[in-house]
Amino acid sequence: MRLRLKVVAIGWVLIGAAGACMAGVALIPDLRAAHGGGATGAFTLTEPQGCDRYEPPRRCGWFGDFVSDDGRTVRRHMDLADGLPPGAQVGDTVAARDTGSLAAIYPTDDETTWRTTAAFFAGFSGAFLIGIVALQPWKWRNR
């Protein structure tokens, strides 16, 4: 029983640490976007992401190309955070902001994307802490 608990606890620690690191990396650009940081420019929709297989397909997000207002920043095949309302078409252009995210460009009015990422960060951090408490590394010295 103790061995099984240790294996599960180690799993919680590893998954929690990896997830918290990835969510932490994603949270920084999300917060910058929410506070108006980064370069502003235009995001041109190039490819829809379909969420389901039913007709008409519901679009959950868009890939596209970002060009900053000054033309110095060009990011190709990026994901538009928060998606768009129905009716968007390939070739449409929206005002957007690049904050250095590895995968996402944010609408200029985006103030809420960070909340989802922060929730993931909190959840993975909780999993990490549960694993640490179950392992009780502070007692290892006495063994």
CSV table of N, CA and C in Angstrom, one decimal:
chain,number,residue,atom,x,y,z
A,1,MET,N,0.8,-1.2,0.0
A,1,MET,CA,0.0,0.0,0.0
A,1,MET,C,0.9,1.3,0.0
A,2,ARG,N,1.9,1.2,0.8
A,2,ARG,CA,2.8,2.4,0.8
A,2,ARG,C,3.5,2.7,-0.5
A,3,LEU,N,3.9,1.6,-1.2
A,3,LEU,CA,4.5,1.8,-2.5
A,3,LEU,C,3.6,2.4,-3.5
A,4,ARG,N,2.3,1.9,-3.5
A,4,ARG,CA,1.3,2.5,-4.4
A,4,ARG,C,1.1,3.9,-4.1
A,5,LEU,N,1.0,4.3,-2.9
A,5,LEU,CA,0.8,5.7,-2.5
A,5,LEU,C,2.0,6.6,-3.0
A,6,LYS,N,3.2,6.1,-2.8
A,6,LYS,CA,4.4,6.8,-3.3
A,6,LYS,C,4.4,7.0,-4.8
A,7,VAL,N,4.0,5.9,-5.5
A,7,VAL,CA,4.0,6.0,-7.0
A,7,VAL,C,3.0,7.1,-7.4
A,8,VAL,N,1.8,7.0,-6.8
A,8,VAL,CA,0.7,8.0,-7.1
A,8,VAL,C,1.2,9.4,-6.8
A,9,ALA,N,1.8,9.6,-5.6
A,9,ALA,CA,2.3,10.9,-5.2
A,9,ALA,C,3.4,11.4,-6.1
A,10,ILE,N,4.3,10.6,-6.5
A,10,ILE,CA,5.3,11.0,-7.5
A,10,ILE,C,4.7,11.4,-8.8
A,11,GLY,N,3.6,10.7,-9.2
A,11,GLY,CA,2.9,11.1,-10.4
A,11,GLY,C,2.3,12.5,-10.3
A,12,TRP,N,1.7,12.7,-9.1
A,12,TRP,CA,1.1,14.0,-8.9
A,12,TRP,C,2.1,15.1,-8.9
A,13,VAL,N,3.3,14.9,-8.3
A,13,VAL,CA,4.3,15.9,-8.3
A,13,VAL,C,4.8,16.2,-9.7
A,14,LEU,N,5.1,15.1,-10.5
A,14,LEU,CA,5.6,15.3,-11.8
A,14,LEU,C,4.6,16.0,-12.8
A,15,ILE,N,3.3,15.5,-12.7
A,15,ILE,CA,2.3,16.2,-13.6
A,15,ILE,C,2.0,17.6,-13.1
A,16,GLY,N,2.0,17.8,-11.8
A,16,GLY,CA,1.7,19.1,-11.3
A,16,GLY,C,2.9,20.1,-11.6
A,17,ALA,N,4.1,19.7,-11.5
A,17,ALA,CA,5.2,20.5,-11.8
A,17,ALA,C,5.3,20.9,-13.3
A,18,ALA,N,5.1,19.8,-14.1
A,18,ALA,CA,5.1,20.1,-15.6
A,18,ALA,C,4.0,21.0,-16.0
A,19,GLY,N,2.8,20.8,-15.5
A,19,GLY,CA,1.6,21.6,-15.9
A,19,GLY,C,1.8,23.0,-15.4
A,20,ALA,N,2.2,23.2,-14.1
A,20,ALA,CA,2.4,24.5,-13.6
A,20,ALA,C,3.5,25.3,-14.4
A,21,CYS,N,4.5,24.6,-14.8
A,21,CYS,CA,5.6,25.3,-15.6
A,21,CYS,C,5.0,25.8,-16.9
A,22,MET,N,4.3,24.9,-17.6
A,22,MET,CA,3.7,25.3,-18.9
A,22,MET,C,2.6,26.4,-18.8
A,23,ALA,N,1.8,26.3,-17.8
A,23,ALA,CA,0.8,27.3,-17.6
A,23,ALA,C,1.4,28.6,-17.1
A,24,GLY,N,2.5,28.5,-16.4
A,24,GLY,CA,3.2,29.7,-16.0
A,24,GLY,C,3.8,30.5,-17.1
A,25,VAL,N,4.4,29.7,-18.1
A,25,VAL,CA,4.9,30.3,-19.3
A,25,VAL,C,3.8,31.0,-20.1
A,26,ALA,N,2.7,30.3,-20.2
A,26,ALA,CA,1.6,30.9,-21.0
A,26,ALA,C,0.9,32.1,-20.3
A,27,LEU,N,1.0,32.1,-18.9
A,27,LEU,CA,0.3,33.1,-18.2
A,27,LEU,C,0.9,34.5,-18.3
A,28,ILE,N,2.2,34.6,-18.5
A,28,ILE,CA,2.9,35.8,-18.6
A,28,ILE,C,2.4,36.7,-19.8
A,29,PRO,N,2.4,36.1,-21.1
A,29,PRO,CA,1.9,36.9,-22.2
A,29,PRO,C,0.4,37.2,-22.0
A,30,ASP,N,-0.4,36.3,-21.4
A,30,ASP,CA,-1.8,36.5,-21.2
A,30,ASP,C,-2.0,37.8,-20.3
A,31,LEU,N,-1.2,37.9,-19.3
A,31,LEU,CA,-1.3,39.0,-18.4
A,31,LEU,C,-0.9,40.3,-19.1
A,32,ARG,N,0.2,40.2,-19.9
A,32,ARG,CA,0.6,41.4,-20.7
A,32,ARG,C,-0.4,41.9,-21.6
A,33,ALA,N,-1.2,41.0,-22.2
A,33,ALA,CA,-2.2,41.3,-23.2
A,33,ALA,C,-3.4,42.0,-22.4
A,34,ALA,N,-3.7,41.5,-21.2
A,34,ALA,CA,-4.8,42.0,-20.4
A,34,ALA,C,-4.5,43.5,-19.9
A,35,HIS,N,-3.2,43.8,-19.8
A,35,HIS,CA,-2.8,45.1,-19.3
A,35,HIS,C,-2.3,46.0,-20.4
A,36,GLY,N,-2.5,45.6,-21.7
A,36,GLY,CA,-2.2,46.5,-22.8
A,36,GLY,C,-0.8,46.5,-23.3
A,37,GLY,N,0.0,45.5,-22.9
A,37,GLY,CA,1.4,45.4,-23.3
A,37,GLY,C,1.5,44.8,-24.7
A,38,GLY,N,2.7,44.9,-25.2
A,38,GLY,CA,3.1,44.3,-26.5
A,38,GLY,C,2.8,45.2,-27.7
A,39,ALA,N,3.1,44.6,-28.8
A,39,ALA,CA,2.9,45.4,-30.1
A,39,ALA,C,1.5,45.3,-30.6
A,40,THR,N,0.9,46.4,-31.0
A,40,THR,CA,-0.4,46.3,-31.7
A,40,THR,C,-0.2,46.2,-33.2
A,41,GLY,N,-1.2,45.7,-33.8
A,41,GLY,CA,-1.2,45.5,-35.3
A,41,GLY,C,-2.5,44.9,-35.8
A,42,ALA,N,-2.3,44.2,-36.9
A,42,ALA,CA,-3.5,43.6,-37.6
A,42,ALA,C,-3.3,42.1,-37.7
A,43,PHE,N,-4.3,41.3,-37.4
A,43,PHE,CA,-4.3,39.9,-37.5
A,43,PHE,C,-5.2,39.5,-38.7
A,44,THR,N,-4.7,38.8,-39.7
A,44,THR,CA,-5.5,38.4,-40.8
A,44,THR,C,-5.8,37.0,-40.7
A,45,LEU,N,-7.1,36.6,-40.7
A,45,LEU,CA,-7.5,35.3,-40.6
A,45,LEU,C,-7.2,34.5,-41.8
A,46,THR,N,-6.5,33.3,-41.6
A,46,THR,CA,-6.1,32.5,-42.8
A,46,THR,C,-6.7,31.1,-42.7
A,47,GLU,N,-7.0,30.6,-41.5
A,47,GLU,CA,-7.5,29.2,-41.5
A,47,GLU,C,-8.3,29.0,-40.2
A,48,PRO,N,-9.6,28.6,-40.4
A,48,PRO,CA,-10.5,28.4,-39.2
A,48,PRO,C,-10.1,27.0,-38.5
A,49,GLN,N,-10.3,27.0,-37.2
A,49,GLN,CA,-10.2,25.8,-36.4
A,49,GLN,C,-11.7,25.3,-36.2
A,50,GLY,N,-12.0,24.2,-36.7
A,50,GLY,CA,-13.3,23.6,-36.5
A,50,GLY,C,-13.4,22.9,-35.1
A,51,CYS,N,-14.5,23.1,-34.4
A,51,CYS,CA,-14.7,22.4,-33.2
A,51,CYS,C,-15.5,21.1,-33.3
A,52,ASP,N,-16.3,21.0,-34.3
A,52,ASP,CA,-17.1,19.8,-34.4
A,52,ASP,C,-17.3,19.4,-35.8
A,53,ARG,N,-17.9,18.3,-36.0
A,53,ARG,CA,-18.0,17.7,-37.4
A,53,ARG,C,-19.4,17.9,-38.0
A,54,TYR,N,-20.2,18.6,-37.3
A,54,TYR,CA,-21.6,18.8,-37.8
A,54,TYR,C,-21.7,20.1,-38.7
A,55,GLU,N,-22.6,20.1,-39.6
A,55,GLU,CA,-22.8,21.2,-40.5
A,55,GLU,C,-23.8,22.1,-39.9
A,56,PRO,N,-23.7,23.4,-40.0
A,56,PRO,CA,-22.5,24.1,-40.4
A,56,PRO,C,-21.5,24.0,-39.2
A,57,PRO,N,-20.2,23.9,-39.5
A,57,PRO,CA,-19.2,23.7,-38.5
A,57,PRO,C,-19.1,25.0,-37.6
A,58,ARG,N,-19.1,24.8,-36.3
A,58,ARG,CA,-18.9,25.8,-35.4
A,58,ARG,C,-17.4,26.1,-35.3
A,59,ARG,N,-17.0,27.4,-35.4
A,59,ARG,CA,-15.6,27.8,-35.4
A,59,ARG,C,-15.2,28.2,-33.9
A,60,CYS,N,-14.2,27.5,-33.4
A,60,CYS,CA,-13.8,27.8,-32.1
A,60,CYS,C,-12.6,28.7,-32.1
A,61,GLY,N,-11.9,28.8,-33.1
A,61,GLY,CA,-10.7,29.7,-33.2
A,61,GLY,C,-10.2,29.9,-34.6
A,62,TRP,N,-9.2,30.7,-34.7
A,62,TRP,CA,-8.7,31.0,-36.0
A,62,TRP,C,-7.2,31.0,-36.0
A,63,PHE,N,-6.5,30.5,-37.0
A,63,PHE,CA,-5.1,30.8,-37.3
A,63,PHE,C,-5.0,31.9,-38.2
A,64,GLY,N,-3.9,32.6,-38.1
A,64,GLY,CA,-3.7,33.7,-39.1
A,64,GLY,C,-2.3,34.3,-38.9
A,65,ASP,N,-2.1,35.4,-39.6
A,65,ASP,CA,-0.8,36.1,-39.7
A,65,ASP,C,-1.0,37.5,-39.0
A,66,PHE,N,0.0,37.8,-38.2
A,66,PHE,CA,0.0,39.1,-37.5
A,66,PHE,C,1.1,40.0,-38.0
A,67,VAL,N,0.8,41.2,-38.3
A,67,VAL,CA,1.8,42.2,-38.7
A,67,VAL,C,1.6,43.4,-37.8
A,68,SER,N,2.6,43.9,-37.1
A,68,SER,CA,2.5,45.0,-36.2
A,68,SER,C,2.3,46.3,-37.0
A,69,ASP,N,1.9,47.3,-36.3
A,69,ASP,CA,1.6,48.6,-36.9
A,69,ASP,C,2.8,49.2,-37.6
A,70,ASP,N,4.0,49.0,-37.0
A,70,ASP,CA,5.2,49.6,-37.5
A,70,ASP,C,5.9,48.6,-38.6
A,71,GLY,N,5.3,47.4,-38.7
A,71,GLY,CA,5.8,46.5,-39.7
A,71,GLY,C,7.0,45.7,-39.3
A,72,ARG,N,7.5,45.9,-38.1
A,72,ARG,CA,8.7,45.2,-37.6
A,72,ARG,C,8.5,43.8,-37.1
A,73,THR,N,7.3,43.6,-36.6
A,73,THR,CA,6.9,42.3,-36.0
A,73,THR,C,6.0,41.6,-37.0
A,74,VAL,N,6.4,40.4,-37.5
A,74,VAL,CA,5.5,39.6,-38.4
A,74,VAL,C,5.5,38.2,-37.8
A,75,ARG,N,4.4,37.7,-37.4
A,75,ARG,CA,4.2,36.3,-36.9
A,75,ARG,C,3.2,35.6,-37.7
A,76,ARG,N,3.7,34.5,-38.3
A,76,ARG,CA,2.8,33.7,-39.2
A,76,ARG,C,2.3,32.4,-38.5
A,77,HIS,N,1.1,32.0,-38.9
A,77,HIS,CA,0.3,30.9,-38.5
A,77,HIS,C,0.2,30.8,-36.9
A,78,MET,N,-0.3,31.9,-36.4
A,78,MET,CA,-0.5,32.0,-34.9
A,78,MET,C,-2.0,31.8,-34.7
A,79,ASP,N,-2.3,31.5,-33.4
A,79,ASP,CA,-3.7,31.3,-33.0
A,79,ASP,C,-4.2,32.5,-32.4
A,80,LEU,N,-5.5,32.9,-32.7
A,80,LEU,CA,-6.1,34.1,-32.2
A,80,LEU,C,-6.8,33.7,-30.9
A,81,ALA,N,-6.3,34.2,-29.8
A,81,ALA,CA,-6.9,33.9,-28.5
A,81,ALA,C,-8.3,34.4,-28.4
A,82,ASP,N,-9.1,33.6,-27.7
A,82,ASP,CA,-10.5,34.0,-27.5
A,82,ASP,C,-11.4,33.9,-28.7
A,83,GLY,N,-10.9,33.5,-29.9
A,83,GLY,CA,-11.7,33.3,-31.1
A,83,GLY,C,-12.4,34.5,-31.5
A,84,LEU,N,-13.4,34.4,-32.4
A,84,LEU,CA,-14.2,35.5,-33.0
A,84,LEU,C,-15.6,35.1,-32.9
A,85,PRO,N,-16.5,36.1,-33.0
A,85,PRO,CA,-17.9,35.8,-33.1
A,85,PRO,C,-18.2,35.1,-34.4
A,86,PRO,N,-19.4,34.4,-34.5
A,86,PRO,CA,-19.7,33.7,-35.7
A,86,PRO,C,-19.8,34.7,-36.9
A,87,GLY,N,-19.5,34.2,-38.1
A,87,GLY,CA,-19.6,35.0,-39.3
A,87,GLY,C,-18.2,35.5,-39.8
A,88,ALA,N,-17.2,35.3,-39.0
A,88,ALA,CA,-15.9,35.7,-39.5
A,88,ALA,C,-15.5,34.8,-40.7
A,89,GLN,N,-14.8,35.4,-41.6
A,89,GLN,CA,-14.4,34.8,-42.9
A,89,GLN,C,-12.9,34.8,-43.1
A,90,VAL,N,-12.4,33.8,-43.8
A,90,VAL,CA,-10.9,33.9,-44.2
A,90,VAL,C,-10.7,35.2,-44.9
A,91,GLY,N,-9.6,35.8,-44.5
A,91,GLY,CA,-9.2,37.1,-45.1
A,91,GLY,C,-9.6,38.3,-44.3
A,92,ASP,N,-10.5,38.1,-43.3
A,92,ASP,CA,-10.9,39.3,-42.5
A,92,ASP,C,-9.7,39.7,-41.6
A,93,THR,N,-9.7,40.9,-41.3
A,93,THR,CA,-8.6,41.5,-40.5
A,93,THR,C,-9.2,42.1,-39.2
A,94,VAL,N,-8.5,41.8,-38.1
A,94,VAL,CA,-9.0,42.3,-36.8
A,94,VAL,C,-7.8,43.0,-36.1
A,95,ALA,N,-8.1,44.0,-35.3
A,95,ALA,CA,-7.0,44.6,-34.5
A,95,ALA,C,-6.6,43.6,-33.4
A,96,ALA,N,-5.2,43.5,-33.3
A,96,ALA,CA,-4.7,42.5,-32.4
A,96,ALA,C,-3.4,43.0,-31.7
A,97,ARG,N,-2.9,42.2,-30.8
A,97,ARG,CA,-1.8,42.5,-30.0
A,97,ARG,C,-0.9,41.3,-29.8
A,98,ASP,N,0.4,41.5,-30.1
A,98,ASP,CA,1.4,40.4,-29.9
A,98,ASP,C,2.2,40.7,-28.6
A,99,THR,N,2.1,39.8,-27.7
A,99,THR,CA,2.8,40.0,-26.4
A,99,THR,C,4.0,39.0,-26.2
A,100,GLY,N,4.4,38.3,-27.2
A,100,GLY,CA,5.5,37.4,-27.1
A,100,GLY,C,5.1,35.9,-26.8
A,101,SER,N,3.8,35.6,-26.9
A,101,SER,CA,3.3,34.3,-26.6
A,101,SER,C,3.9,33.3,-27.7
A,102,LEU,N,4.2,32.1,-27.3
A,102,LEU,CA,4.7,31.1,-28.3
A,102,LEU,C,3.7,30.7,-29.3
A,103,ALA,N,2.4,30.9,-29.0
A,103,ALA,CA,1.4,30.4,-29.9
A,103,ALA,C,0.2,31.3,-30.2
A,104,ALA,N,0.0,32.4,-29.4
A,104,ALA,CA,-1.2,33.1,-29.5
A,104,ALA,C,-1.0,34.6,-29.8
A,105,ILE,N,-1.9,35.2,-30.5
A,105,ILE,CA,-2.0,36.6,-30.7
A,105,ILE,C,-3.4,37.0,-30.0
A,106,TYR,N,-3.4,38.2,-29.4
A,106,TYR,CA,-4.6,38.5,-28.6
A,106,TYR,C,-5.4,39.7,-29.3
A,107,PRO,N,-6.7,39.7,-29.2
A,107,PRO,CA,-7.5,40.8,-29.7
A,107,PRO,C,-7.1,42.0,-28.8
A,108,THR,N,-7.2,43.2,-29.3
A,108,THR,CA,-6.7,44.4,-28.5
A,108,THR,C,-7.6,44.6,-27.3
A,109,ASP,N,-8.8,44.2,-27.3
A,109,ASP,CA,-9.7,44.4,-26.2
A,109,ASP,C,-9.8,43.2,-25.2
A,110,ASP,N,-8.8,42.2,-25.4
A,110,ASP,CA,-8.8,41.0,-24.5
A,110,ASP,C,-8.4,41.3,-23.1
A,111,GLU,N,-9.3,41.0,-22.2
A,111,GLU,CA,-9.0,41.3,-20.8
A,111,GLU,C,-9.3,40.0,-19.9
A,112,THR,N,-9.7,38.9,-20.5
A,112,THR,CA,-10.1,37.8,-19.8
A,112,THR,C,-9.4,36.5,-20.0
A,113,THR,N,-8.6,36.4,-21.1
A,113,THR,CA,-7.9,35.1,-21.4
A,113,THR,C,-7.0,34.6,-20.2
A,114,TRP,N,-6.4,35.6,-19.5
A,114,TRP,CA,-5.5,35.2,-18.4
A,114,TRP,C,-6.2,34.4,-17.3
A,115,ARG,N,-7.5,34.6,-17.2
A,115,ARG,CA,-8.2,33.9,-16.1
A,115,ARG,C,-8.2,32.4,-16.3
A,116,THR,N,-8.4,31.9,-17.5
A,116,THR,CA,-8.4,30.5,-17.8
A,116,THR,C,-7.0,29.9,-17.5
A,117,THR,N,-6.0,30.6,-18.0
A,117,THR,CA,-4.6,30.1,-17.8
A,117,THR,C,-4.2,30.2,-16.3
A,118,ALA,N,-4.7,31.2,-15.6
A,118,ALA,CA,-4.4,31.2,-14.2
A,118,ALA,C,-5.1,30.1,-13.4
A,119,ALA,N,-6.3,29.7,-13.9
A,119,ALA,CA,-7.0,28.6,-13.3
A,119,ALA,C,-6.2,27.3,-13.5
A,120,PHE,N,-5.7,27.1,-14.7
A,120,PHE,CA,-4.9,25.9,-14.9
A,120,PHE,C,-3.6,25.9,-14.1
A,121,PHE,N,-3.0,27.1,-14.0
A,121,PHE,CA,-1.8,27.2,-13.1
A,121,PHE,C,-2.1,26.8,-11.7
A,122,ALA,N,-3.2,27.3,-11.2
A,122,ALA,CA,-3.6,27.0,-9.8
A,122,ALA,C,-3.9,25.5,-9.6
A,123,GLY,N,-4.6,24.9,-10.6
A,123,GLY,CA,-4.9,23.5,-10.5
A,123,GLY,C,-3.7,22.6,-10.5
A,124,PHE,N,-2.7,22.9,-11.4
A,124,PHE,CA,-1.5,22.1,-11.5
A,124,PHE,C,-0.6,22.4,-10.2
A,125,SER,N,-0.6,23.6,-9.8
A,125,SER,CA,0.2,23.9,-8.5
A,125,SER,C,-0.4,23.1,-7.3
A,126,GLY,N,-1.8,23.0,-7.3
A,126,GLY,CA,-2.4,22.2,-6.2
A,126,GLY,C,-2.1,20.8,-6.3
A,127,ALA,N,-2.0,20.2,-7.6
A,127,ALA,CA,-1.7,18.8,-7.7
A,127,ALA,C,-0.2,18.6,-7.3
A,128,PHE,N,0.7,19.5,-7.6
A,128,PHE,CA,2.0,19.4,-7.1
A,128,PHE,C,2.1,19.4,-5.6
A,129,LEU,N,1.4,20.3,-5.0
A,129,LEU,CA,1.4,20.4,-3.5
A,129,LEU,C,0.8,19.1,-2.9
A,130,ILE,N,-0.3,18.6,-3.4
A,130,ILE,CA,-0.8,17.4,-2.9
A,130,ILE,C,0.2,16.2,-3.0
A,131,GLY,N,0.9,16.1,-4.1
A,131,GLY,CA,1.9,15.1,-4.2
A,131,GLY,C,3.0,15.3,-3.2
A,132,ILE,N,3.5,16.5,-3.0
A,132,ILE,CA,4.5,16.8,-2.0
A,132,ILE,C,4.0,16.4,-0.6
A,133,VAL,N,2.8,16.8,-0.2
A,133,VAL,CA,2.3,16.5,1.1
A,133,VAL,C,2.2,14.9,1.3
A,134,ALA,N,1.8,14.2,0.2
A,134,ALA,CA,1.7,12.8,0.3
A,134,ALA,C,3.1,12.1,0.4
A,135,LEU,N,4.1,12.7,-0.2
A,135,LEU,CA,5.4,12.1,-0.1
A,135,LEU,C,6.1,12.4,1.2
A,136,GLN,N,5.8,13.5,1.8
A,136,GLN,CA,6.4,14.0,3.0
A,136,GLN,C,7.9,14.0,3.0
A,137,PRO,N,8.5,14.7,2.1
A,137,PRO,CA,10.0,14.7,2.0
A,137,PRO,C,10.7,15.2,3.3
A,138,TRP,N,10.0,16.0,4.1
A,138,TRP,CA,10.7,16.5,5.3
A,138,TRP,C,10.9,15.4,6.3
A,139,LYS,N,10.3,14.2,6.1
A,139,LYS,CA,10.6,13.1,7.0
A,139,LYS,C,11.6,12.1,6.5
A,140,TRP,N,12.1,12.3,5.3
A,140,TRP,CA,13.1,11.4,4.7
A,140,TRP,C,14.4,11.4,5.4
A,141,ARG,N,14.8,12.5,6.0
A,141,ARG,CA,16.1,12.5,6.7
A,141,ARG,C,16.1,11.5,7.9
A,142,ASN,N,15.0,11.4,8.6
A,142,ASN,CA,14.9,10.5,9.7
A,142,ASN,C,14.9,9.0,9.4
A,143,ARG,N,14.6,8.7,8.1
A,143,ARG,CA,14.6,7.3,7.7
A,143,ARG,C,15.9,6.8,7.5
